[in-house]
Coordinates of C-alpha atoms in Angstrom, one line a residue:
X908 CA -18.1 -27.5 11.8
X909 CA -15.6 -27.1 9.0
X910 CA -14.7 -29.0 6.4
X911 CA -11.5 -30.4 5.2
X912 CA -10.8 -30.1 1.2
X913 CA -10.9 -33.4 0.6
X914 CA -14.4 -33.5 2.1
X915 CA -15.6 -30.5 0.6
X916 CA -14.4 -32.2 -2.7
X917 CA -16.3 -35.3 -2.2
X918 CA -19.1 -33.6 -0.7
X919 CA -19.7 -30.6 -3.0
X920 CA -22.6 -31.7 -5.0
X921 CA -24.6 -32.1 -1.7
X922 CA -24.0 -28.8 -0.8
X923 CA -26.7 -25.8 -0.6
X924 CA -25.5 -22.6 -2.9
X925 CA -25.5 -20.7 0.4
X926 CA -22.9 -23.0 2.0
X927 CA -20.9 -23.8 -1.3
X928 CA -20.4 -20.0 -1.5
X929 CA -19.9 -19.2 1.6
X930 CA -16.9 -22.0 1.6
X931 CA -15.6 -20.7 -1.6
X932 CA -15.7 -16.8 -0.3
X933 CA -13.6 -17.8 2.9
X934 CA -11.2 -19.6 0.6
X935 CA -10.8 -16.1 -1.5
X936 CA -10.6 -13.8 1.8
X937 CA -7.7 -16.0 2.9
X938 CA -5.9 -16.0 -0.1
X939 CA -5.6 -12.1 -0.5
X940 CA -4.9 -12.2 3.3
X941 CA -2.3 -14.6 2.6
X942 CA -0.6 -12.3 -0.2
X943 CA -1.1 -8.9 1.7
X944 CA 1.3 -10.9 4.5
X945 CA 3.9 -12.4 1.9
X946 CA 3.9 -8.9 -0.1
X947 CA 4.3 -6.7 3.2
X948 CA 7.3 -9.3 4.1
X949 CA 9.4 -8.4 0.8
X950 CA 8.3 -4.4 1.1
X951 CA 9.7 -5.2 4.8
X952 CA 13.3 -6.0 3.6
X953 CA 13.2 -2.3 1.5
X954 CA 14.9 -0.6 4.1
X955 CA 17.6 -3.0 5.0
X956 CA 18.2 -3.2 0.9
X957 CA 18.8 0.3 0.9
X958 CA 20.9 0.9 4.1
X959 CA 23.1 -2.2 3.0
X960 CA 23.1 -1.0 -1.1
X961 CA 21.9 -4.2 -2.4
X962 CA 20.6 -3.1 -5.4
X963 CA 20.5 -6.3 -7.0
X964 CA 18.6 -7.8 -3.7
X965 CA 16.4 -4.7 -3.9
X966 CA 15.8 -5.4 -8.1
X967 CA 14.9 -8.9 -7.2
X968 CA 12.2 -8.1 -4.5
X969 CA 10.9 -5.5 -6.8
X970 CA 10.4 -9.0 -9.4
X971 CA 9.1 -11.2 -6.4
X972 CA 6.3 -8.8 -5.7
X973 CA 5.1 -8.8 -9.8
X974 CA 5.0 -12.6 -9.5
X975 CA 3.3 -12.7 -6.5
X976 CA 0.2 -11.8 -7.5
X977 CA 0.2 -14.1 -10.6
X978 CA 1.3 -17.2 -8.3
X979 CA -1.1 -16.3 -5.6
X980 CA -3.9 -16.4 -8.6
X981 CA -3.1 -19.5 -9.4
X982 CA -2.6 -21.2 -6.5
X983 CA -6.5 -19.6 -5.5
X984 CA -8.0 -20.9 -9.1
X985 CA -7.0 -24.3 -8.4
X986 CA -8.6 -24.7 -4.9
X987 CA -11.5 -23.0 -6.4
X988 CA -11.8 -25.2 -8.6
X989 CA -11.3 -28.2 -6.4
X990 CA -14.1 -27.0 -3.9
X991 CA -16.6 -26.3 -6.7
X992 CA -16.0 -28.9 -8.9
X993 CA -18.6 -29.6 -12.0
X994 CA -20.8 -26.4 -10.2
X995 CA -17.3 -24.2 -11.1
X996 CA -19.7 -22.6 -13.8
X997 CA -22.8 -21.9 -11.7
X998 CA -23.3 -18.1 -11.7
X999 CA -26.0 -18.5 -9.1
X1000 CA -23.1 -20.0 -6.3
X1001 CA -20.8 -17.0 -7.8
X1002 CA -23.4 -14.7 -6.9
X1003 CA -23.6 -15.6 -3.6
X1004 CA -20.1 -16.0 -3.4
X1005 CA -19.3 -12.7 -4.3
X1006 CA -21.8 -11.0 -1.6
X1007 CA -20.6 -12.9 1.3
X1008 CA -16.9 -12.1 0.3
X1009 CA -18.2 -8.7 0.4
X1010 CA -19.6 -9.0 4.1
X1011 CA -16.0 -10.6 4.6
X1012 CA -13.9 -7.4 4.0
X1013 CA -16.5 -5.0 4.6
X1014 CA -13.9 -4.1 7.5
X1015 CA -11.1 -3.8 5.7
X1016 CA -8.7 -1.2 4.9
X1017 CA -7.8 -2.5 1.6
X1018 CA -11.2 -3.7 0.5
X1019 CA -10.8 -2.1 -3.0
X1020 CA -7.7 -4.0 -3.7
X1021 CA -9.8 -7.2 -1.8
X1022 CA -12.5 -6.3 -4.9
X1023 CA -9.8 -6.6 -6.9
X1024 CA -8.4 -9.5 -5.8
X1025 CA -12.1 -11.6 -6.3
X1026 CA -12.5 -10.0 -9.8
X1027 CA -9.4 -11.7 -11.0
X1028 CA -10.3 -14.9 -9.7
X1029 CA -14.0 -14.2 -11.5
X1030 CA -12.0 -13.7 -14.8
X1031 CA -10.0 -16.7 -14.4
X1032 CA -12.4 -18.9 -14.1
X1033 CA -15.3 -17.1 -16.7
X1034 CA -12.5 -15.6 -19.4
X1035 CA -15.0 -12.8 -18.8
X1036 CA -15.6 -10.5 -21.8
X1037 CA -16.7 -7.0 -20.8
X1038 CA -18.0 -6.9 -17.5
X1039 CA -20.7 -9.2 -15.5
X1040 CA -21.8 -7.4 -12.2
X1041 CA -23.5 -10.1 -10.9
X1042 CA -20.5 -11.6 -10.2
X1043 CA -17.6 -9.1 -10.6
X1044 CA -17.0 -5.9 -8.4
X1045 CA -17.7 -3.0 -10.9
X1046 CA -18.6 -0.1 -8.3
X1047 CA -17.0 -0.6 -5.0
X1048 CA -19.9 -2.4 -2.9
X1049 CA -19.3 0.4 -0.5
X1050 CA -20.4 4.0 0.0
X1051 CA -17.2 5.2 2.3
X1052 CA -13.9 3.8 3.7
X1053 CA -13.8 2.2 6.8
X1054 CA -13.3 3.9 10.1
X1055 CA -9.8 3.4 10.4
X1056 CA -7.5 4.8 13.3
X1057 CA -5.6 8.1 12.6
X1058 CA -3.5 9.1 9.7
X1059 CA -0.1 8.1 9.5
X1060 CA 1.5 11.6 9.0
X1061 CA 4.2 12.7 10.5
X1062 CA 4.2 16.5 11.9
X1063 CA 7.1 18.4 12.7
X1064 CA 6.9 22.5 13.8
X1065 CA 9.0 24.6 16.1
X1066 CA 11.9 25.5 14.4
X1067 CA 13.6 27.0 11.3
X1068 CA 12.5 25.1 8.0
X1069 CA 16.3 23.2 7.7
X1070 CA 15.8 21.9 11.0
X1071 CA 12.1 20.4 10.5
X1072 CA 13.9 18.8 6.8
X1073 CA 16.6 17.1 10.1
X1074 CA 14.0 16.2 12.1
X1075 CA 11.7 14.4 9.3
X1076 CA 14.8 13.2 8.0
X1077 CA 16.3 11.3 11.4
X1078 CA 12.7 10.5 12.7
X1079 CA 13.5 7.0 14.3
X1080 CA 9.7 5.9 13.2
X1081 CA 10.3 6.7 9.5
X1082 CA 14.0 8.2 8.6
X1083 CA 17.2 7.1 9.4
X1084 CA 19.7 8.1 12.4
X1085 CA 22.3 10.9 11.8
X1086 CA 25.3 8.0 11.5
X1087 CA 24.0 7.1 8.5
X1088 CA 24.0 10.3 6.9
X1089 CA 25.9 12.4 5.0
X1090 CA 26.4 16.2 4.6
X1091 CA 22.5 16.8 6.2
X1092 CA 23.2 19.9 7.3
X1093 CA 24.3 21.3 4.4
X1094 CA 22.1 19.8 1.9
X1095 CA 18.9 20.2 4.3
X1096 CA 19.7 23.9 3.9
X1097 CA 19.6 23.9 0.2
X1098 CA 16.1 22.0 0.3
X1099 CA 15.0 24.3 3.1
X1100 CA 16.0 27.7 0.4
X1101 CA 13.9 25.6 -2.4
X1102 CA 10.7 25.4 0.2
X1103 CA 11.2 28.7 0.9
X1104 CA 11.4 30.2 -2.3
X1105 CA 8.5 28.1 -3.3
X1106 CA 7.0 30.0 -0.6
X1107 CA 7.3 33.1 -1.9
X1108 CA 6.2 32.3 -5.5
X1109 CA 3.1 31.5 -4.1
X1110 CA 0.1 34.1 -4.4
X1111 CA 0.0 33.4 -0.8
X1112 CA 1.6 35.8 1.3
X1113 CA 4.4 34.5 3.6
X1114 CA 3.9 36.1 7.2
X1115 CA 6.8 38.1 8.6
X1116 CA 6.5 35.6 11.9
X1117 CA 5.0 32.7 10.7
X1118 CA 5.7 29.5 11.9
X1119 CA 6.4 26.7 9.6
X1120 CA 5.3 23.1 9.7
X1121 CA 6.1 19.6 8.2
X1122 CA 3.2 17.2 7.7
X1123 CA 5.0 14.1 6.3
X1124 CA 3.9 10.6 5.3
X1125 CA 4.7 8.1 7.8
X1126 CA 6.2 5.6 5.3
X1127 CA 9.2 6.3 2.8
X1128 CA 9.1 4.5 -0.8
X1129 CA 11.7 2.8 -2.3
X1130 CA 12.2 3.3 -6.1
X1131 CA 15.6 2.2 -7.9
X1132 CA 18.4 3.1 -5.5
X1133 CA 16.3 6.3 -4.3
X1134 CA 14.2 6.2 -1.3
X1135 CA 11.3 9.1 -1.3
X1136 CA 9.6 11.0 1.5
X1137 CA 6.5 12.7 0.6
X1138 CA 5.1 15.6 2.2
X1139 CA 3.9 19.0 2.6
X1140 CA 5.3 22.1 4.0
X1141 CA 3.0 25.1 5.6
X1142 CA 3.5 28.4 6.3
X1143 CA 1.9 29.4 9.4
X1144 CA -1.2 27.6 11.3
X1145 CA -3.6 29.0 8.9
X1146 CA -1.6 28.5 5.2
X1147 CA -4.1 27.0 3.4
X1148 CA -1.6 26.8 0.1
X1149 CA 0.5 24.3 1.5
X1150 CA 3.7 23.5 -0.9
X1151 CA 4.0 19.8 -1.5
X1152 CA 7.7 18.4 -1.3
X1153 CA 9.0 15.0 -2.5
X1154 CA 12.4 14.2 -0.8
X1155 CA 15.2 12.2 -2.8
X1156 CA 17.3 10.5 -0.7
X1157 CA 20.3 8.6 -2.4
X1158 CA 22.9 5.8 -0.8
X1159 CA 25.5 5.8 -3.6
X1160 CA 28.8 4.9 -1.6
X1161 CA 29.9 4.1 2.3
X1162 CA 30.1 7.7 3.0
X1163 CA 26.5 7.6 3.9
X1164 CA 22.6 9.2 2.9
X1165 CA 22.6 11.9 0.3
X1166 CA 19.6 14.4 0.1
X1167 CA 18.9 14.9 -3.4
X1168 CA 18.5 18.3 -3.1

């Protein structure tokens, strides 16, 4: 049966370590839950920013993510220390608090940034000098990463190296559609002549026949007024030198897209 705050509050003192920790690590797991969904709501709006050339929108989500963090900090320090009370300073409840946290995102993706998250509460609270492993994350808790379903790159093969820089380019799950751009063709080329002489400054020879592939990132960043696509371009099947490439893409006027070639 859970307990409302005000209970908890009033009830605190009566409660076992195991249970006042336990309370205290659900209260942290939703809280960085809480800011993972309010921080992937601004990145969200990146794209639109960018089509659109709201700069100064795009400056002031680029703010409203650094104060995220702090606000989400504080707002967690608080109900900490309104479930915990006089026993805020009891390393023993801390203790357990941080292993069950640790069961908590043992699943996650993100569970570093999760470890994170807890040891800046930990600081907060303790004005910790150094380091205290009993009740901070020092060394991740956990050996490997979580299974997780597969990658998020994008590949692209099949055609002349210009027209896999189109294709990554105008992918409807990552780019942007042809209307929106401007000169592709022609600057795609350019990029495509920079690959290839990459190519052929490599110690690597470049087979006569080889066929070239894209494997892409499936998410673009947004930096400034650029958006980047990052990637890595291969030879043949068995290139095992692949040439890593960073796309610029620019969105200065109404004309459209720019590859910064």
């Amino acid at each position: 049966m859970s307990l409302t705050s005000s209970a908890i509050s009033s009830e605190r003192g009566d409660l076992t370590d195991s249970r006042l920790a336990a309370l205290c690590a659900e209260t942290v797991r939703r809280a960085f839950l809480e800011y993972e969904e309010r921080f992937r709501a601004i990145t969200l709006r990146a794209r639109e920013r960018f089509l659109a050339r709201d700069w100064q929108g795009s400056y002031a989500d680029a703010a409203e993510r650094l104060r995220l963090y702090a606000r989400q900090m504080e707002k967690l320090t608080e109900q900490t220390k309104k479930i915990m009370g006089t026993r805020l300073s009891e390393r023993s409840v801390w203790r357990g608090m941080k292993a069950v946290y640790s069961s908590l995102i043992a699943q996650s993706p993100k569970r570093e940034i999760a470890e994170s998250f807890f040891n800046s509460l930990t600081r907060r609270i303790f004005a910790t000098e150094g380091v205290d492993q009993a009740i901070e994350f020092v060394d991740t808790d956990f050996d490997e990463a979580p299974a997780t379903p597969l990658d998020n790159r994008r590949t692209y093969s099949g055609a002349l190296i210009h027209q896999l820089l189109i294709a990554s380019l105008t992918d409807p799950a990552t780019g942007f559609a042809e209307e929106h751009w401007c000169h592709l063709d022609a600057t795609a080329r350019l990029a495509g002549e920079r690959i290839q002489a990459a190519f052929r400054a490599s110690q690597q020879q470049t087979p006569a026949n080889g066929t070239p592939r894209f494997e892409m990132i499936g998410n673009v960043f947004y930096r400034g007024r650029g958006a980047y696509l990052i990637g890595r371009a291969f030879r043949d099947k068995g290139d095992k030198a692949p040439v890593a490439i960073a796309l610029c893409l620019r969105h200065e006027n109404e004309t459209g897209i720019d590859l910064d070639a």
